[in-house]
Short mmCIF file of C-alpha atoms in Angstrom, two decimals:
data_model
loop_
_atom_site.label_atom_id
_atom_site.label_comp_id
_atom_site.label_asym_id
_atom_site.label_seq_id
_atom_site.Cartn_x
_atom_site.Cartn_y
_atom_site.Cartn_z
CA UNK A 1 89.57 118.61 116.73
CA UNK A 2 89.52 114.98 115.47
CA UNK A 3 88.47 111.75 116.38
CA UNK A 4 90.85 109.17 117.76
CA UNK A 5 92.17 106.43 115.37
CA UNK A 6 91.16 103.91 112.95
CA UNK A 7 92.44 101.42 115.28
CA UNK A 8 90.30 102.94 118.12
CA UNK A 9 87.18 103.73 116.66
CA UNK A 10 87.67 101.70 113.39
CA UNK A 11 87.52 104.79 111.03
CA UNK A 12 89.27 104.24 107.84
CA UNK A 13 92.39 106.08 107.59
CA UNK A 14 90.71 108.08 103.98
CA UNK A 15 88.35 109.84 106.67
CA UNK A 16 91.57 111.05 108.09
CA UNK A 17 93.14 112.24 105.40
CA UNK A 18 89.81 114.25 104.23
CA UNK A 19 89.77 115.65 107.29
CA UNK A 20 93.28 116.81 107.75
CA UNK A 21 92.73 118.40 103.91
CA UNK A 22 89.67 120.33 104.81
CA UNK A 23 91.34 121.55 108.03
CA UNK A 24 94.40 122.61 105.61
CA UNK A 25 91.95 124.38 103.10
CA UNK A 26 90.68 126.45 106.34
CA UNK A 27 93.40 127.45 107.46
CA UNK A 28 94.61 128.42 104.14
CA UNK A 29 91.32 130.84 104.38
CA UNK A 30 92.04 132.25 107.10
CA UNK A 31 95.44 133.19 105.96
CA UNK A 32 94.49 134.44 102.57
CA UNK A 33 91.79 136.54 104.53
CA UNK A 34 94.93 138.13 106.81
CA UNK A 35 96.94 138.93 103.74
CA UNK A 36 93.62 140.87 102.31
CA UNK A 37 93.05 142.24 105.54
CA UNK A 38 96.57 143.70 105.70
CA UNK A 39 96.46 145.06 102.26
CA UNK A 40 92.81 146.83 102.73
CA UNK A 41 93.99 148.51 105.61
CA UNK A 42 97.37 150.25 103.64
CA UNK A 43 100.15 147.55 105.89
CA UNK A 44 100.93 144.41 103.71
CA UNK A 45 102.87 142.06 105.16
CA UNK A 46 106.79 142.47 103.51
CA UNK A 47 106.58 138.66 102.66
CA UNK A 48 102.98 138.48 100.48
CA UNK A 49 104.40 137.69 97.89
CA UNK A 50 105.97 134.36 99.88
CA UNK A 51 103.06 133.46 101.61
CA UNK A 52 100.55 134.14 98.72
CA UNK A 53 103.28 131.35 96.78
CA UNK A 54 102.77 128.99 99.74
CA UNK A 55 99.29 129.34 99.85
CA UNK A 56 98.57 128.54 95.88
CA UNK A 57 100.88 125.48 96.53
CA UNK A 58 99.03 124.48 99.52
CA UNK A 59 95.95 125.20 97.97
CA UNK A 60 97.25 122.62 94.48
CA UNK A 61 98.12 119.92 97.49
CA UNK A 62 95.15 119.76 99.05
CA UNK A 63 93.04 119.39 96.04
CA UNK A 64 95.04 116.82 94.50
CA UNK A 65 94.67 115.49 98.10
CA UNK A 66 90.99 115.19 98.19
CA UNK A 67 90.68 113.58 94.50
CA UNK A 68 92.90 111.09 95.50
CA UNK A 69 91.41 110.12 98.74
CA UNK A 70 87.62 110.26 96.56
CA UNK A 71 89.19 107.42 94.11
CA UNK A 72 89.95 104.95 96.84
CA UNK A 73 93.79 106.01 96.43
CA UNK A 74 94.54 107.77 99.68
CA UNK A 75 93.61 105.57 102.08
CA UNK A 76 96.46 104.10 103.90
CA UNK A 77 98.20 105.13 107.91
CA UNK A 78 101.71 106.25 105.93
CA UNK A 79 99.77 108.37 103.88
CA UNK A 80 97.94 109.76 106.70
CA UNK A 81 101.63 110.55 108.03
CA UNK A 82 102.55 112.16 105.12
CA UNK A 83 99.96 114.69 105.03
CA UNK A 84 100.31 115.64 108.74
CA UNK A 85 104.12 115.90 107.58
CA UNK A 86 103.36 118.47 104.76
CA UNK A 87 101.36 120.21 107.30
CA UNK A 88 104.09 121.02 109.54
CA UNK A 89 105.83 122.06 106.45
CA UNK A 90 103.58 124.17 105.32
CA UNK A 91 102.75 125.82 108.97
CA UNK A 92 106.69 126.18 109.28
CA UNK A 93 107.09 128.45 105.90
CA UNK A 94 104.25 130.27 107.06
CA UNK A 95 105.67 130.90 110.16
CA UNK A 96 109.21 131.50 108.66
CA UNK A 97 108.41 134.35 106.63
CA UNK A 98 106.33 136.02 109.46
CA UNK A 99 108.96 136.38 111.73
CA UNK A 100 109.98 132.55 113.12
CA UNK A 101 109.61 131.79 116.64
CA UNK A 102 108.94 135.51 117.81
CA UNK A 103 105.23 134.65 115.03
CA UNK A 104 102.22 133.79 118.72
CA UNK A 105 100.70 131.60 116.19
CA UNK A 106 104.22 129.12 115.73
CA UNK A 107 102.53 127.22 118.82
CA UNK A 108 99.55 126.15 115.82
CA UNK A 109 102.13 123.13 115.32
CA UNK A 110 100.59 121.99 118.64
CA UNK A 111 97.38 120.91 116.39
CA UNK A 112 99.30 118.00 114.06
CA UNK A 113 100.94 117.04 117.10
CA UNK A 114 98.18 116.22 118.54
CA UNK A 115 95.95 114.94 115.18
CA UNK A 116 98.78 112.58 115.04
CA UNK A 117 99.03 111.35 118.51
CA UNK A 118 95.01 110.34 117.96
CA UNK A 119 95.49 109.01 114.74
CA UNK A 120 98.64 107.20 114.04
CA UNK A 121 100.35 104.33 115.71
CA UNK A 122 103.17 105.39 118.64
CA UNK A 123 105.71 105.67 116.35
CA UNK A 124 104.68 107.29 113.63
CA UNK A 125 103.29 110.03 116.10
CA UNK A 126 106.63 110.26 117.99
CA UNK A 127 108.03 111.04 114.48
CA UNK A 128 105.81 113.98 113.53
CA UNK A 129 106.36 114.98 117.78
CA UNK A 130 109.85 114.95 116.91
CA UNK A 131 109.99 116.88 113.81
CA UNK A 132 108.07 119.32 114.74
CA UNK A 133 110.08 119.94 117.54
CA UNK A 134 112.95 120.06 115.60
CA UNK A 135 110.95 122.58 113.39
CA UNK A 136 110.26 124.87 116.16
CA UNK A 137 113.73 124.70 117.59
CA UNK A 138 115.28 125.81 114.11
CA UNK A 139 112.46 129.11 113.47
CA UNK A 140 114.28 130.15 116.89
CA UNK A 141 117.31 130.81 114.93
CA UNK A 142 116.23 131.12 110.99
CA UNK A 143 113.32 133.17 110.02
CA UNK A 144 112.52 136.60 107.97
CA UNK A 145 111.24 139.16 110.67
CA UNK A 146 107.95 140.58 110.54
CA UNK A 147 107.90 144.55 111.56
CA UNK A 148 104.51 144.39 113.42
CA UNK A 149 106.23 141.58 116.25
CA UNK A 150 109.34 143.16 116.58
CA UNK A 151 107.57 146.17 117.64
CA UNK A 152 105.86 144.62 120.52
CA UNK A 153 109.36 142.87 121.25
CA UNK A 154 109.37 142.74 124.74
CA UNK A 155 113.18 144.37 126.06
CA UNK A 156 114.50 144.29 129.61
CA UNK A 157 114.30 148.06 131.34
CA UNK A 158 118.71 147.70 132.04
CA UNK A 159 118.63 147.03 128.49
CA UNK A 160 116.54 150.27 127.57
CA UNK A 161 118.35 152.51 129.94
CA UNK A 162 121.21 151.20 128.73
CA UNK A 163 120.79 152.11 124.85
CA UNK A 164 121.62 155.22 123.19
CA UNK A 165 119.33 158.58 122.71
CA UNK A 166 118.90 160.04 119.43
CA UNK A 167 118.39 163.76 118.40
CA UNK A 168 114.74 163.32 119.28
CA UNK A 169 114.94 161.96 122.97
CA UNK A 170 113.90 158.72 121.52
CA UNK A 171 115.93 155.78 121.88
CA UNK A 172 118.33 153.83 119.63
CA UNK A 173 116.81 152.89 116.29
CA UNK A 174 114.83 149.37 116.01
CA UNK A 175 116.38 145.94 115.80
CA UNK A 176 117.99 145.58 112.34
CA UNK A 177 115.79 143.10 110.48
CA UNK A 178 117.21 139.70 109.65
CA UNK A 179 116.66 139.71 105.87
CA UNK A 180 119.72 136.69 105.78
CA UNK A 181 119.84 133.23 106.44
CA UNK A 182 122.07 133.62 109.15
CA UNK A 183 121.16 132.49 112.26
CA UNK A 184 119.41 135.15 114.63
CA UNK A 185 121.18 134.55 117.94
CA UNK A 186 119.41 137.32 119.54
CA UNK A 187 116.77 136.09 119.14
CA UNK A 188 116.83 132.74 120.15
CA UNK A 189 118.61 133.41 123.08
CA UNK A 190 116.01 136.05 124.76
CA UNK A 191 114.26 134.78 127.51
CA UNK A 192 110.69 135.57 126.41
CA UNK A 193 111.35 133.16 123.41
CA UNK A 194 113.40 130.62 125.07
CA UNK A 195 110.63 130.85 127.61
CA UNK A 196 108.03 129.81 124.93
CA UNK A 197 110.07 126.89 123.05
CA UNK A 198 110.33 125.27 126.58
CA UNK A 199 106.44 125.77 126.96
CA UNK A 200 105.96 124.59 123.60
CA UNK A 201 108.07 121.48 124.42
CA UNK A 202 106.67 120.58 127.42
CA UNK A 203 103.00 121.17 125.72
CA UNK A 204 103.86 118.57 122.50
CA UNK A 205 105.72 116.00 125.03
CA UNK A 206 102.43 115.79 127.17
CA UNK A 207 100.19 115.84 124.62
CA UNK A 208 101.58 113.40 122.79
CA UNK A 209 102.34 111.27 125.68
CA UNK A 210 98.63 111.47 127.53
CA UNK A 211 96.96 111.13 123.89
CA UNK A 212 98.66 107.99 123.04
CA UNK A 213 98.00 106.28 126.22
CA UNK A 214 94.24 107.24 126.05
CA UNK A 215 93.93 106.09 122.06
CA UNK A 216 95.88 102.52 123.27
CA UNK A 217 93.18 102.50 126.55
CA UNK A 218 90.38 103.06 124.29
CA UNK A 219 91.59 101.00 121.67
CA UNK A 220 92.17 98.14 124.35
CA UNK A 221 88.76 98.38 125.40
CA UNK A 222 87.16 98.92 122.11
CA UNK A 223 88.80 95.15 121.24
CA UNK A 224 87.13 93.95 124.42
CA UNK A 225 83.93 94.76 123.43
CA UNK A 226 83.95 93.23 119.96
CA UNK A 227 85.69 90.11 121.43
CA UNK A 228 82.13 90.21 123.25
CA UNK A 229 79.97 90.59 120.29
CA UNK A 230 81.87 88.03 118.47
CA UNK A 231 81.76 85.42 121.22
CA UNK A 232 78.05 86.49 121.77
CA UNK A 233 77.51 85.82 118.19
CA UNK A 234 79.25 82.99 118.17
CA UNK A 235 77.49 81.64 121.50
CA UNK A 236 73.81 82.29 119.24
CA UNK A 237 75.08 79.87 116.75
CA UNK A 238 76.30 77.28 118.65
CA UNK A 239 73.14 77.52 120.80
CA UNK A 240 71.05 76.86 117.19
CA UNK A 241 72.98 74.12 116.41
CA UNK A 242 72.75 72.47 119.84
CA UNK A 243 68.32 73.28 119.83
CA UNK A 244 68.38 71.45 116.19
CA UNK A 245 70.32 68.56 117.92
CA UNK A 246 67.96 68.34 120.77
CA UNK A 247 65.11 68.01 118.72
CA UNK A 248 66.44 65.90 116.29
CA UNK A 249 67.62 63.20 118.45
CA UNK A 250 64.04 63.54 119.97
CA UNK A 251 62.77 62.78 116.88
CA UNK A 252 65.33 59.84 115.96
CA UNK A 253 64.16 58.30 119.11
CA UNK A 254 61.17 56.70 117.49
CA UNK A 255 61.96 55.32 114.36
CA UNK A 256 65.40 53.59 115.90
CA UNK A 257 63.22 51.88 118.81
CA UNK A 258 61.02 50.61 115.90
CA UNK A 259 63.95 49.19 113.90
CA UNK A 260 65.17 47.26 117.15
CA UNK A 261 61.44 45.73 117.40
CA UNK A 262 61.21 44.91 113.83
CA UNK A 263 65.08 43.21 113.88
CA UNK A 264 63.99 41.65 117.40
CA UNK A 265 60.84 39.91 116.13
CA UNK A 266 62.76 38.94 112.74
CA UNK A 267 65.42 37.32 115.13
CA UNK A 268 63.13 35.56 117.24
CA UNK A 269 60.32 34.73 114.75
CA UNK A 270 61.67 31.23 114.79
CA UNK A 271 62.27 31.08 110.88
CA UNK A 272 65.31 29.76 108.95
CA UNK A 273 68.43 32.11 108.35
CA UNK A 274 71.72 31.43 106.41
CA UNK A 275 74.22 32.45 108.33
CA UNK A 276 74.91 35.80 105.86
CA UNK A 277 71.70 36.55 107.01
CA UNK A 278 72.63 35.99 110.71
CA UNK A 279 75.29 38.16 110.48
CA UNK A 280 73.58 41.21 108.85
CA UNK A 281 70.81 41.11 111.64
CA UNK A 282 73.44 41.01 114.34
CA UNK A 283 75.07 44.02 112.47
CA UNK A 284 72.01 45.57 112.48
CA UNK A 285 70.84 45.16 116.30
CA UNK A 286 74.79 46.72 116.87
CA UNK A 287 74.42 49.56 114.86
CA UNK A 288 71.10 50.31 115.86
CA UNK A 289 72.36 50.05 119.80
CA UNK A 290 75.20 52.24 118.81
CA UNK A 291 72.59 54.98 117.87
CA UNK A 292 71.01 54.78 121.22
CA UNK A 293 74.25 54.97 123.14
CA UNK A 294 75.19 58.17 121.22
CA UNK A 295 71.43 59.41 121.55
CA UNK A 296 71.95 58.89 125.51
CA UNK A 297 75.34 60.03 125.60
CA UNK A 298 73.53 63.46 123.62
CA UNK A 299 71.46 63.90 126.12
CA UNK A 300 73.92 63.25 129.23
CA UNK A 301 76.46 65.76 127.59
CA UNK A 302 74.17 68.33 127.07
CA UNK A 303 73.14 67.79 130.98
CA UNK A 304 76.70 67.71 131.88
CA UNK A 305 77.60 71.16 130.06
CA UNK A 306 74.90 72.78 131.49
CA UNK A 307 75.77 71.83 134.72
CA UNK A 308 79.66 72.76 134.08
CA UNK A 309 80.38 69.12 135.38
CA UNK A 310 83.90 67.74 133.43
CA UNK A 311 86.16 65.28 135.18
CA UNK A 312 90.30 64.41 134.80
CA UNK A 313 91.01 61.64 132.26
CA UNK A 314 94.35 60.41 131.14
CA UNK A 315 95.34 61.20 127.20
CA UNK A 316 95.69 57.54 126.54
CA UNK A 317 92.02 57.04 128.39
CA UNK A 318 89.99 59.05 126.63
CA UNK A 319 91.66 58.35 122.81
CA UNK A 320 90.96 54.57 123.62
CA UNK A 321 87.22 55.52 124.77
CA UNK A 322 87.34 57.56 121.73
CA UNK A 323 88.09 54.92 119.14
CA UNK A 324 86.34 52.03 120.96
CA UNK A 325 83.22 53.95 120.12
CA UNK A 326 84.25 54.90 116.92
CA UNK A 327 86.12 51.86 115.09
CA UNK A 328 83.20 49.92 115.23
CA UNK A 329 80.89 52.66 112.96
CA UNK A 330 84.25 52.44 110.67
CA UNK A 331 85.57 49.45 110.69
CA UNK A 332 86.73 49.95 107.32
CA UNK A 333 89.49 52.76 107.98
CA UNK A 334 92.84 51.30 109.38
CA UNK A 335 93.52 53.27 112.28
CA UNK A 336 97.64 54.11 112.99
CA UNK A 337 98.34 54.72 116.68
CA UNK A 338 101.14 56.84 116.74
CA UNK A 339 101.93 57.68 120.79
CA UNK A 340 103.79 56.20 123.60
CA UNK A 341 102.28 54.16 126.94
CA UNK A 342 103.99 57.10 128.85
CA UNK A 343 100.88 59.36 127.94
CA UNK A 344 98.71 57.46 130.35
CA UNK A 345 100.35 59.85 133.05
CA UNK A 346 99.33 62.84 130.92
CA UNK A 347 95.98 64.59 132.12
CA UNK A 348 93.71 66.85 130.24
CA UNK A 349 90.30 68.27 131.91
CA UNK A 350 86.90 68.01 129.80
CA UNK A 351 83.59 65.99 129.08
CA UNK A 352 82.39 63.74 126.40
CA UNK A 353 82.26 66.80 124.30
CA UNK A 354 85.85 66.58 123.50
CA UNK A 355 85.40 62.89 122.95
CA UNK A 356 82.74 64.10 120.56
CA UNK A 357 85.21 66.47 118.69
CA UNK A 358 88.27 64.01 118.33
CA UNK A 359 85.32 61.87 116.80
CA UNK A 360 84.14 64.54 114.44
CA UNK A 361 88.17 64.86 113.29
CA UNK A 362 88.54 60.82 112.70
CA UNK A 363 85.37 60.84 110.61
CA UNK A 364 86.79 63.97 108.74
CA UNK A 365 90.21 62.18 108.20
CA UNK A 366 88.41 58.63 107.25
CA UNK A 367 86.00 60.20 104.86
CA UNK A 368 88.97 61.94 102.98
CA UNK A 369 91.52 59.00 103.40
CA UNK A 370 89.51 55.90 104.44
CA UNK A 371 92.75 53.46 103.79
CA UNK A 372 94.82 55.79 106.25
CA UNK A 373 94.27 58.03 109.36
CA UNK A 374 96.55 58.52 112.22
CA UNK A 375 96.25 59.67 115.55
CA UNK A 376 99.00 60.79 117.51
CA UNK A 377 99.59 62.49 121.47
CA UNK A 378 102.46 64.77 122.14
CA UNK A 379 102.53 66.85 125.20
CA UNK A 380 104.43 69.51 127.30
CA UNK A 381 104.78 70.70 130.57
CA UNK A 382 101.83 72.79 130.08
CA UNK A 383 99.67 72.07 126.74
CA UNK A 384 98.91 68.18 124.86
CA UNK A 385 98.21 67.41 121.64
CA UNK A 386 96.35 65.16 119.75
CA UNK A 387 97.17 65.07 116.20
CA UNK A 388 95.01 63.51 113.52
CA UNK A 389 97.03 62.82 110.34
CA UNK A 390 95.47 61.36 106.94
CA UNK A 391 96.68 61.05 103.49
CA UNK A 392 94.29 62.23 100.98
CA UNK A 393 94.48 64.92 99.06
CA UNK A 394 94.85 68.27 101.68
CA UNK A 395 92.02 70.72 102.88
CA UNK A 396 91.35 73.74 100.45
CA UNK A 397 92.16 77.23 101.35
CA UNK A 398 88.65 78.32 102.27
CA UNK A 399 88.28 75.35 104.44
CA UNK A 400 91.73 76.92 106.49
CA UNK A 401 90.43 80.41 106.31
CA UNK A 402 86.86 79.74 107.19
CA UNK A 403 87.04 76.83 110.26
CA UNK A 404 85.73 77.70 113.53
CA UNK A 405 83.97 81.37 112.59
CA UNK A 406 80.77 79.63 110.97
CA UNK A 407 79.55 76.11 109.95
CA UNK A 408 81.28 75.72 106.73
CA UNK A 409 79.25 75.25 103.71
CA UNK A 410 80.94 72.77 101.20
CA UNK A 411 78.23 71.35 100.02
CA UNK A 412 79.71 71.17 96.08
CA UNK A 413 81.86 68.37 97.60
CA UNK A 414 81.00 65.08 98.49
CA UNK A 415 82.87 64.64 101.37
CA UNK A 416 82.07 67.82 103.64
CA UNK A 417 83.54 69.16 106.59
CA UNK A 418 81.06 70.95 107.80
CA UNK A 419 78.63 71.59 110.98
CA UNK A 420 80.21 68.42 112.95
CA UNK A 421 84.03 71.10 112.83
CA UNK A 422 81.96 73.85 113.57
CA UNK A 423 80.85 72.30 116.75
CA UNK A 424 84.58 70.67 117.24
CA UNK A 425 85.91 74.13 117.23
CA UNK A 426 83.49 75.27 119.87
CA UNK A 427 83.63 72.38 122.61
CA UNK A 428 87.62 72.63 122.55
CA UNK A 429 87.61 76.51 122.63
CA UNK A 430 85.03 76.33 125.78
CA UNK A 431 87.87 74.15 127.48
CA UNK A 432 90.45 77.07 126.68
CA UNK A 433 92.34 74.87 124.12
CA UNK A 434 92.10 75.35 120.53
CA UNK A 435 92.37 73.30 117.07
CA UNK A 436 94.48 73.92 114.17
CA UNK A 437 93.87 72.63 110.92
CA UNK A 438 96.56 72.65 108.41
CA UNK A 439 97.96 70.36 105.10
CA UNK A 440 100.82 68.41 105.56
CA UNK A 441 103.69 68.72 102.20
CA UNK A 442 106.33 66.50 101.35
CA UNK A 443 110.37 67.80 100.08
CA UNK A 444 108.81 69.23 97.04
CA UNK A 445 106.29 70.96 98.75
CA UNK A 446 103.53 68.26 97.52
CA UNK A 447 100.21 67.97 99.63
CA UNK A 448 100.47 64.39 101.14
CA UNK A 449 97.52 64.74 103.33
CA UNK A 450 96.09 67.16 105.86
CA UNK A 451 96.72 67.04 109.93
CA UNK A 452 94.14 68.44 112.57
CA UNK A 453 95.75 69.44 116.30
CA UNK A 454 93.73 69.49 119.34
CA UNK A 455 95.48 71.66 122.25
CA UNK A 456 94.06 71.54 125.41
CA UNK A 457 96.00 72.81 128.92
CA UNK A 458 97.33 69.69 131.00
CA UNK A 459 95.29 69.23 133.86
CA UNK A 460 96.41 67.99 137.28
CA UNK A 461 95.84 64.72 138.45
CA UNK A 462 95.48 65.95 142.15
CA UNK A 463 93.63 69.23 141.96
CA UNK A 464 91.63 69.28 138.61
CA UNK A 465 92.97 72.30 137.61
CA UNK A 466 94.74 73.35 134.58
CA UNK A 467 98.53 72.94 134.60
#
């Protein structure tokens, strides 16, 4: 009668609600059409008057319903609750003033059992299970009988033998109706009727218990499948990125190996240099060597993560490898060290890729802070940590909402995160670890600086497997 929940089939809880109204509104219909019915054919019911007063009030509730949900206002899993909650109301005064529990249509409180066992978390559907029970349980004992089922009251035969004849050879004269609130305890304690509350219990118990369990499978599975899309998404871009990389180291390739001939024949043309001069050409022949060996090592990654090849390095191995490549590009940031020797027996398992993203992090930090960046190690039994600290002025809020789900674009400041933490995020998540960025804040809750954590699984030294 409804679809399964928001959280299954990601259906906004206002399509609920407008549902639940315009099943309401129907069955409002179909009760207005009995009372007409009942009065066309010369037998209105003894409560019309009571049911044509719930009906105008369920009638006022729904329509203030639907406006609401329209605006934008009804839109929320409590209110979705609520209106399942006024339908059990309104299905219990209906059923009250036709006659309670001994009423064949009572077990229509089956139908928000079950709307709310597809739509609601567990336990707001084990509260409208509940109640309704509870609802069902009391019509048993308080109701205002209806002629037309005590009629067709079903009555054991010792019981009919047993009761007196009148003047006419008829039996005893029928039940006495239950026009007070006093409990019926006849009622409620003939088998027939007991006999149906423990069918309608059972009924509500395995709905709601089979219903939940298939919304939480579905919903389980449904989260599977977009964890695919994303990561297939996600896959596309970094699969851009790395197809721009390729060709633009291709293309770098040819104006850097002209730059070493030029600086080459300027070096060995014999003429006379200061020693200023000296010095920048040297710089220059190391820089432009440096771009080769980060061209090569490019190109070797790329052949490494295609064929899955990564190997065991100590913590304390690869942050040296790291910064030998990388203080010379910067030799103008002063680098903190922050860990202990004891790390060299710490193990994590990857390629150059995570060399690349520690990399990525230090020219993030230096570029923010160039007088100050930090780099620290800290490790457990089963995860390590390398912490890059710096002391400018803190990462903005779209920065920490944004990193990792797309390259970020921040191009309206000078100093930009961007595509290089984008790829960061991706080689550490590939090597099931994962990297936090956060600000760090003084006593007063000043930024001081931001920090960026690498977490990768320990590896062991033996196996190569992940701790």
């Amino acid at each position: 009668m409804k679809d399964l929940p928001g959280t299954s089939f990601n259906l906004e809880p206002a399509a609920h609600i407008r549902n639940i109204c315009i099943l309401r509104l129907l069955v409002a219909a179909l009760t207005f059409s009995a009372v007409i019915w009942a009065i066309v054919v010369n037998a209105p019911f003894e409560s019309t008057t009571n049911i044509l007063i719930i009906l105008f009030i369920q009638l006022v509730v729904s329509a203030v319903s639907l406006v609401l949900n329209a605006k934008g206002i009804l839109i929320s899993e409590q209110q979705v609750f609520l209106q399942l909650l006024l339908d059990v109301f309104f299905i219990s005064l209906y059923v009250y003033s036709t006659g309670g529990a001994t009423n064949p249509f009572v077990t229509y409180l089956l139908v928000p059992i079950s709307i709310a066992s597809a739509t609601l978390t567990q336990r707001y559907s084990l509260a409208i299970t509940s109640i309704t029970i509870l609802s069902y349980t009391l019509l048993l004992f308080f109701y205002q009988p209806f002629a037309f089922y005590e009629q067709q009251q079903p009555t054991s035969i010792s019981s009919s033998s047993q009761a007196p004849i009148g003047e006419h050879g008829h039996h005893g004269a029928m039940p006495s109706h239950n026009l007070s609130n006093e409990p019926n305890i006849n009622s409620a304690l003939d088998p027939h009727y007991v006999g149906m509350w423990i069918n309608f219990l059972i009924s509500a118990l395995l709905i709601t218990w089979f219903i939940i369990h298939m919304a939480k499978a579905i919903r389980r599975q449904e989260q599977a499948i977009n964890q695919q899309h994303e990561q297939q998404i996600y896959d596309e871009q970094i699969l851009s990125v790395a197809t721009i990389a390729a060709g633009t180291a291709h293309e770098l390739g040819t104006p850097i190996n002209s730059l070493a001939l030029l600086i080459d024949e300027f070096t060995n043309s014999g003429k006379p240099f200061n020693t200023q001069q000296l010095d920048d050409l040297h710089l220059m022949q190391a820089q432009i060597e440096q771009c080769r060996k980060s061209l090569r090592k490019l190109v070797g990654t790329a052949q490494q993560t295609q064929a899955g090849q990564s190997e065991v390095i100590s913590c304390m191995q690869l942050i040296n490898d790291c910064l030998n490549e990388w203080q010379p590009l910067r030799p103008e940031v002063n680098i903190e060290k922050l860990y202990l020797k004891q790390v060299t027996q710490v193990n994590v398992f990857c390629d150059h890729s995570i060399a690349q993203a520690i990399i990525n992090l230090l020219n993030n930090g230096a570029n923010i802070s160039p007088n100050y960046v930090s780099i620290d190690i800290q490790y457990t039994a089963d995860i390590v940590k390398f912490i890059i600290s710096d002391q400018g002025k803190g990462l903005p809020a779209s920065i920490l909402e944004q990193y990792g789900h797309q390259p970020i674009n921040n191009g309206q400041q000078k100093n930009s995160l961007g595509l290089g933490l984008f790829v960061s995020h991706a080689s550490i998540r590939r090597h099931h670890g994962r990297l936090l960025l956060r600000n760090r804040h003084d006593s007063q809750q000043i930024k001081i600086g931001a920090e960026a954590i690498i977490e990768l699984p320990r590896a062991n030294e033996n196996s190569g497997e992940h701790v």
